[in-house]
């Protein structure tokens, strides 16, 4: 989902989530550009701690969004190593927490969101959202009826 700042990308992602079979699941938002590089993997994937009790286990955004939707705002700002790890998680639907040895399996819809760099327009239009009918867990909904009610 792309568009200029303030164009309603999060609202569109939330409406897609609410109109899907994942609506009862969590909707988790992470702003990738707002996090320091050294905290990105911790926030996304969590940690098992250091084993000595000095660092607590932290649940990352992927686990928090299990059964629902994870909106990654400004995803293009992620460093390449994190993008590679993210691609692997999307492909395998599993990962290891930082410092962990146990595979964590997740069922998450990931909605990447980015601003339009030239600021022209919301590139995923209401018509495109309404026409985005997919099989499986993605359900069509009437975007024309839903979006005007949202404050975009």
PDB file of C-alpha atoms in Angstrom:
ATOM      1  CA  UNK A   1       0.000   0.000   0.000  1.00  0.00           C
ATOM      2  CA  UNK A   2       1.641   3.240  -1.070  1.00  0.00           C
ATOM      3  CA  UNK A   3       0.652   6.873  -0.884  1.00  0.00           C
ATOM      4  CA  UNK A   4       1.776  10.215   0.487  1.00  0.00           C
ATOM      5  CA  UNK A   5       1.973  10.783   4.200  1.00  0.00           C
ATOM      6  CA  UNK A   6      -1.509  11.126   5.684  1.00  0.00           C
ATOM      7  CA  UNK A   7      -3.289   9.542   2.705  1.00  0.00           C
ATOM      8  CA  UNK A   8      -4.851   6.733   4.728  1.00  0.00           C
ATOM      9  CA  UNK A   9      -2.577   3.757   4.073  1.00  0.00           C
ATOM     10  CA  UNK A  10      -3.106   2.415   7.592  1.00  0.00           C
ATOM     11  CA  UNK A  11      -6.863   2.898   7.271  1.00  0.00           C
ATOM     12  CA  UNK A  12      -6.890   0.933   3.999  1.00  0.00           C
ATOM     13  CA  UNK A  13      -4.848  -1.868   5.606  1.00  0.00           C
ATOM     14  CA  UNK A  14      -7.177  -1.924   8.626  1.00  0.00           C
ATOM     15  CA  UNK A  15     -10.271  -2.095   6.375  1.00  0.00           C
ATOM     16  CA  UNK A  16      -8.768  -4.977   4.402  1.00  0.00           C
ATOM     17  CA  UNK A  17      -8.071  -6.717   7.724  1.00  0.00           C
ATOM     18  CA  UNK A  18     -11.587  -6.057   9.033  1.00  0.00           C
ATOM     19  CA  UNK A  19     -13.158  -7.380   5.835  1.00  0.00           C
ATOM     20  CA  UNK A  20     -11.202 -10.625   5.894  1.00  0.00           C
ATOM     21  CA  UNK A  21     -11.346 -13.956   7.703  1.00  0.00           C
ATOM     22  CA  UNK A  22      -8.555 -12.579   9.900  1.00  0.00           C
ATOM     23  CA  UNK A  23     -10.789  -9.837  11.324  1.00  0.00           C
ATOM     24  CA  UNK A  24     -10.966 -11.564  14.724  1.00  0.00           C
ATOM     25  CA  UNK A  25      -7.161 -11.727  14.842  1.00  0.00           C
ATOM     26  CA  UNK A  26      -4.820  -8.940  15.892  1.00  0.00           C
ATOM     27  CA  UNK A  27      -3.917  -5.944  13.739  1.00  0.00           C
ATOM     28  CA  UNK A  28      -0.339  -4.948  14.582  1.00  0.00           C
ATOM     29  CA  UNK A  29       1.412  -1.852  13.202  1.00  0.00           C
ATOM     30  CA  UNK A  30       5.176  -1.325  13.143  1.00  0.00           C
ATOM     31  CA  UNK A  31       6.701   1.880  11.773  1.00  0.00           C
ATOM     32  CA  UNK A  32      10.040   0.599  10.472  1.00  0.00           C
ATOM     33  CA  UNK A  33      11.570   4.055  10.013  1.00  0.00           C
ATOM     34  CA  UNK A  34      10.776   5.078  13.599  1.00  0.00           C
ATOM     35  CA  UNK A  35      12.869   2.299  15.139  1.00  0.00           C
ATOM     36  CA  UNK A  36      16.632   2.436  15.562  1.00  0.00           C
ATOM     37  CA  UNK A  37      18.367  -0.075  13.291  1.00  0.00           C
ATOM     38  CA  UNK A  38      19.688  -2.069  16.257  1.00  0.00           C
ATOM     39  CA  UNK A  39      16.122  -2.623  17.587  1.00  0.00           C
ATOM     40  CA  UNK A  40      14.389  -3.611  14.336  1.00  0.00           C
ATOM     41  CA  UNK A  41      14.972  -7.368  14.547  1.00  0.00           C
ATOM     42  CA  UNK A  42      14.086  -7.413  18.249  1.00  0.00           C
ATOM     43  CA  UNK A  43      10.803  -5.593  17.549  1.00  0.00           C
ATOM     44  CA  UNK A  44       9.921  -7.774  14.554  1.00  0.00           C
ATOM     45  CA  UNK A  45      11.075 -11.209  15.736  1.00  0.00           C
ATOM     46  CA  UNK A  46      11.503 -10.936  19.510  1.00  0.00           C
ATOM     47  CA  UNK A  47      14.194 -12.537  21.619  1.00  0.00           C
ATOM     48  CA  UNK A  48      14.557 -15.547  23.871  1.00  0.00           C
ATOM     49  CA  UNK A  49      16.826 -13.570  26.174  1.00  0.00           C
ATOM     50  CA  UNK A  50      20.350 -14.481  27.123  1.00  0.00           C
ATOM     51  CA  UNK A  51      19.519 -17.593  29.145  1.00  0.00           C
ATOM     52  CA  UNK A  52      21.073 -16.138  32.273  1.00  0.00           C
ATOM     53  CA  UNK A  53      18.073 -14.141  33.381  1.00  0.00           C
ATOM     54  CA  UNK A  54      19.626 -10.780  32.505  1.00  0.00           C
ATOM     55  CA  UNK A  55      17.425 -10.306  29.435  1.00  0.00           C
ATOM     56  CA  UNK A  56      13.760 -11.231  29.425  1.00  0.00           C
ATOM     57  CA  UNK A  57      12.038 -13.015  26.575  1.00  0.00           C
ATOM     58  CA  UNK A  58      10.396 -10.471  24.287  1.00  0.00           C
ATOM     59  CA  UNK A  59       7.561 -11.298  21.892  1.00  0.00           C
ATOM     60  CA  UNK A  60       8.060  -9.671  18.501  1.00  0.00           C
ATOM     61  CA  UNK A  61       5.505  -8.205  16.123  1.00  0.00           C
ATOM     62  CA  UNK A  62       5.254 -11.377  14.016  1.00  0.00           C
ATOM     63  CA  UNK A  63       4.168 -13.425  17.037  1.00  0.00           C
ATOM     64  CA  UNK A  64       1.847 -10.680  18.248  1.00  0.00           C
ATOM     65  CA  UNK A  65       0.161 -10.621  14.820  1.00  0.00           C
ATOM     66  CA  UNK A  66      -0.272 -14.424  14.638  1.00  0.00           C
ATOM     67  CA  UNK A  67      -3.673 -15.155  13.110  1.00  0.00           C
ATOM     68  CA  UNK A  68      -4.071 -11.551  11.987  1.00  0.00           C
ATOM     69  CA  UNK A  69      -2.367  -8.802  10.028  1.00  0.00           C
ATOM     70  CA  UNK A  70       0.995  -7.078  10.435  1.00  0.00           C
ATOM     71  CA  UNK A  71       1.268  -3.644   8.803  1.00  0.00           C
ATOM     72  CA  UNK A  72       4.900  -2.705   8.202  1.00  0.00           C
ATOM     73  CA  UNK A  73       4.949   1.035   7.606  1.00  0.00           C
ATOM     74  CA  UNK A  74       7.921   2.445   5.676  1.00  0.00           C
ATOM     75  CA  UNK A  75       9.132  -1.094   4.955  1.00  0.00           C
ATOM     76  CA  UNK A  76      11.517   0.131   2.238  1.00  0.00           C
ATOM     77  CA  UNK A  77      13.549   1.824   4.983  1.00  0.00           C
ATOM     78  CA  UNK A  78      14.553  -1.547   6.456  1.00  0.00           C
ATOM     79  CA  UNK A  79      18.262  -2.373   6.137  1.00  0.00           C
ATOM     80  CA  UNK A  80      19.002  -5.109   3.560  1.00  0.00           C
ATOM     81  CA  UNK A  81      19.880  -7.813   6.134  1.00  0.00           C
ATOM     82  CA  UNK A  82      16.512  -7.281   7.846  1.00  0.00           C
ATOM     83  CA  UNK A  83      14.739  -7.298   4.454  1.00  0.00           C
ATOM     84  CA  UNK A  84      16.377 -10.656   3.683  1.00  0.00           C
ATOM     85  CA  UNK A  85      15.265 -12.098   7.015  1.00  0.00           C
ATOM     86  CA  UNK A  86      11.777 -10.712   6.454  1.00  0.00           C
ATOM     87  CA  UNK A  87      11.623 -12.343   3.002  1.00  0.00           C
ATOM     88  CA  UNK A  88      12.598 -15.688   4.532  1.00  0.00           C
ATOM     89  CA  UNK A  89       9.890 -15.395   7.202  1.00  0.00           C
ATOM     90  CA  UNK A  90       7.297 -14.551   4.547  1.00  0.00           C
ATOM     91  CA  UNK A  91       8.320 -17.588   2.527  1.00  0.00           C
ATOM     92  CA  UNK A  92       8.620 -20.083   5.375  1.00  0.00           C
ATOM     93  CA  UNK A  93       6.065 -18.618   7.817  1.00  0.00           C
ATOM     94  CA  UNK A  94       8.519 -19.382  10.620  1.00  0.00           C
ATOM     95  CA  UNK A  95      11.624 -17.918  12.239  1.00  0.00           C
ATOM     96  CA  UNK A  96      13.947 -18.126  15.232  1.00  0.00           C
ATOM     97  CA  UNK A  97      13.731 -15.420  17.860  1.00  0.00           C
ATOM     98  CA  UNK A  98      17.016 -13.621  18.437  1.00  0.00           C
ATOM     99  CA  UNK A  99      19.082 -15.773  20.771  1.00  0.00           C
ATOM    100  CA  UNK A 100      16.700 -18.693  20.342  1.00  0.00           C
ATOM    101  CA  UNK A 101      16.882 -22.227  19.035  1.00  0.00           C
ATOM    102  CA  UNK A 102      13.177 -22.987  18.756  1.00  0.00           C
ATOM    103  CA  UNK A 103      11.373 -22.462  15.451  1.00  0.00           C
ATOM    104  CA  UNK A 104       8.387 -20.144  15.876  1.00  0.00           C
ATOM    105  CA  UNK A 105       5.629 -20.797  13.323  1.00  0.00           C
ATOM    106  CA  UNK A 106       3.312 -17.937  12.466  1.00  0.00           C
ATOM    107  CA  UNK A 107       0.245 -17.413  10.299  1.00  0.00           C
ATOM    108  CA  UNK A 108       0.362 -13.718   9.466  1.00  0.00           C
ATOM    109  CA  UNK A 109      -0.817 -11.530   6.601  1.00  0.00           C
ATOM    110  CA  UNK A 110       1.854  -8.895   6.081  1.00  0.00           C
ATOM    111  CA  UNK A 111       0.734  -5.581   4.605  1.00  0.00           C
ATOM    112  CA  UNK A 112       3.724  -3.487   3.568  1.00  0.00           C
ATOM    113  CA  UNK A 113       3.115   0.254   3.490  1.00  0.00           C
ATOM    114  CA  UNK A 114       5.319   2.952   2.024  1.00  0.00           C
ATOM    115  CA  UNK A 115       4.990   6.630   1.259  1.00  0.00           C
ATOM    116  CA  UNK A 116       5.083   7.689  -2.356  1.00  0.00           C
ATOM    117  CA  UNK A 117       8.487   9.258  -2.760  1.00  0.00           C
ATOM    118  CA  UNK A 118       7.267  11.799  -5.316  1.00  0.00           C
ATOM    119  CA  UNK A 119       4.094  12.574  -3.330  1.00  0.00           C
ATOM    120  CA  UNK A 120       1.781  12.331  -6.337  1.00  0.00           C
ATOM    121  CA  UNK A 121      -1.119  10.160  -5.261  1.00  0.00           C
ATOM    122  CA  UNK A 122      -2.363   7.200  -3.296  1.00  0.00           C
ATOM    123  CA  UNK A 123      -1.254   4.429  -5.642  1.00  0.00           C
ATOM    124  CA  UNK A 124      -3.527   1.731  -4.245  1.00  0.00           C
ATOM    125  CA  UNK A 125      -6.835   3.344  -5.086  1.00  0.00           C
ATOM    126  CA  UNK A 126     -10.252   2.606  -3.675  1.00  0.00           C
ATOM    127  CA  UNK A 127     -11.121   0.832  -6.956  1.00  0.00           C
ATOM    128  CA  UNK A 128      -8.053  -1.390  -6.664  1.00  0.00           C
ATOM    129  CA  UNK A 129      -8.859  -2.311  -3.064  1.00  0.00           C
ATOM    130  CA  UNK A 130     -12.453  -3.110  -4.011  1.00  0.00           C
ATOM    131  CA  UNK A 131     -11.272  -5.232  -6.927  1.00  0.00           C
ATOM    132  CA  UNK A 132      -8.664  -7.078  -4.864  1.00  0.00           C
ATOM    133  CA  UNK A 133     -10.695 -10.271  -4.595  1.00  0.00           C
ATOM    134  CA  UNK A 134      -8.525 -13.220  -3.679  1.00  0.00           C
ATOM    135  CA  UNK A 135      -9.178 -16.801  -2.747  1.00  0.00           C
ATOM    136  CA  UNK A 136      -8.116 -18.347   0.522  1.00  0.00           C
ATOM    137  CA  UNK A 137      -8.150 -16.184   3.611  1.00  0.00           C
ATOM    138  CA  UNK A 138      -8.533 -12.889   1.764  1.00  0.00           C
ATOM    139  CA  UNK A 139     -12.120 -11.810   1.505  1.00  0.00           C
ATOM    140  CA  UNK A 140     -13.623  -9.164  -0.774  1.00  0.00           C
ATOM    141  CA  UNK A 141     -15.426  -6.268   0.790  1.00  0.00           C
ATOM    142  CA  UNK A 142     -17.109  -3.206  -0.597  1.00  0.00           C
ATOM    143  CA  UNK A 143     -14.330  -0.635  -0.446  1.00  0.00           C
ATOM    144  CA  UNK A 144     -16.574   2.005  -1.990  1.00  0.00           C
ATOM    145  CA  UNK A 145     -18.936   1.701   0.973  1.00  0.00           C
ATOM    146  CA  UNK A 146     -16.243   1.328   3.635  1.00  0.00           C
ATOM    147  CA  UNK A 147     -13.669   3.934   2.674  1.00  0.00           C
ATOM    148  CA  UNK A 148     -15.892   7.035   2.502  1.00  0.00           C
ATOM    149  CA  UNK A 149     -16.794   6.389   6.146  1.00  0.00           C
ATOM    150  CA  UNK A 150     -13.139   6.448   7.082  1.00  0.00           C
ATOM    151  CA  UNK A 151     -11.466   9.787   7.661  1.00  0.00           C
ATOM    152  CA  UNK A 152      -8.773   9.699   4.980  1.00  0.00           C
TER     153      UNK A 152
END
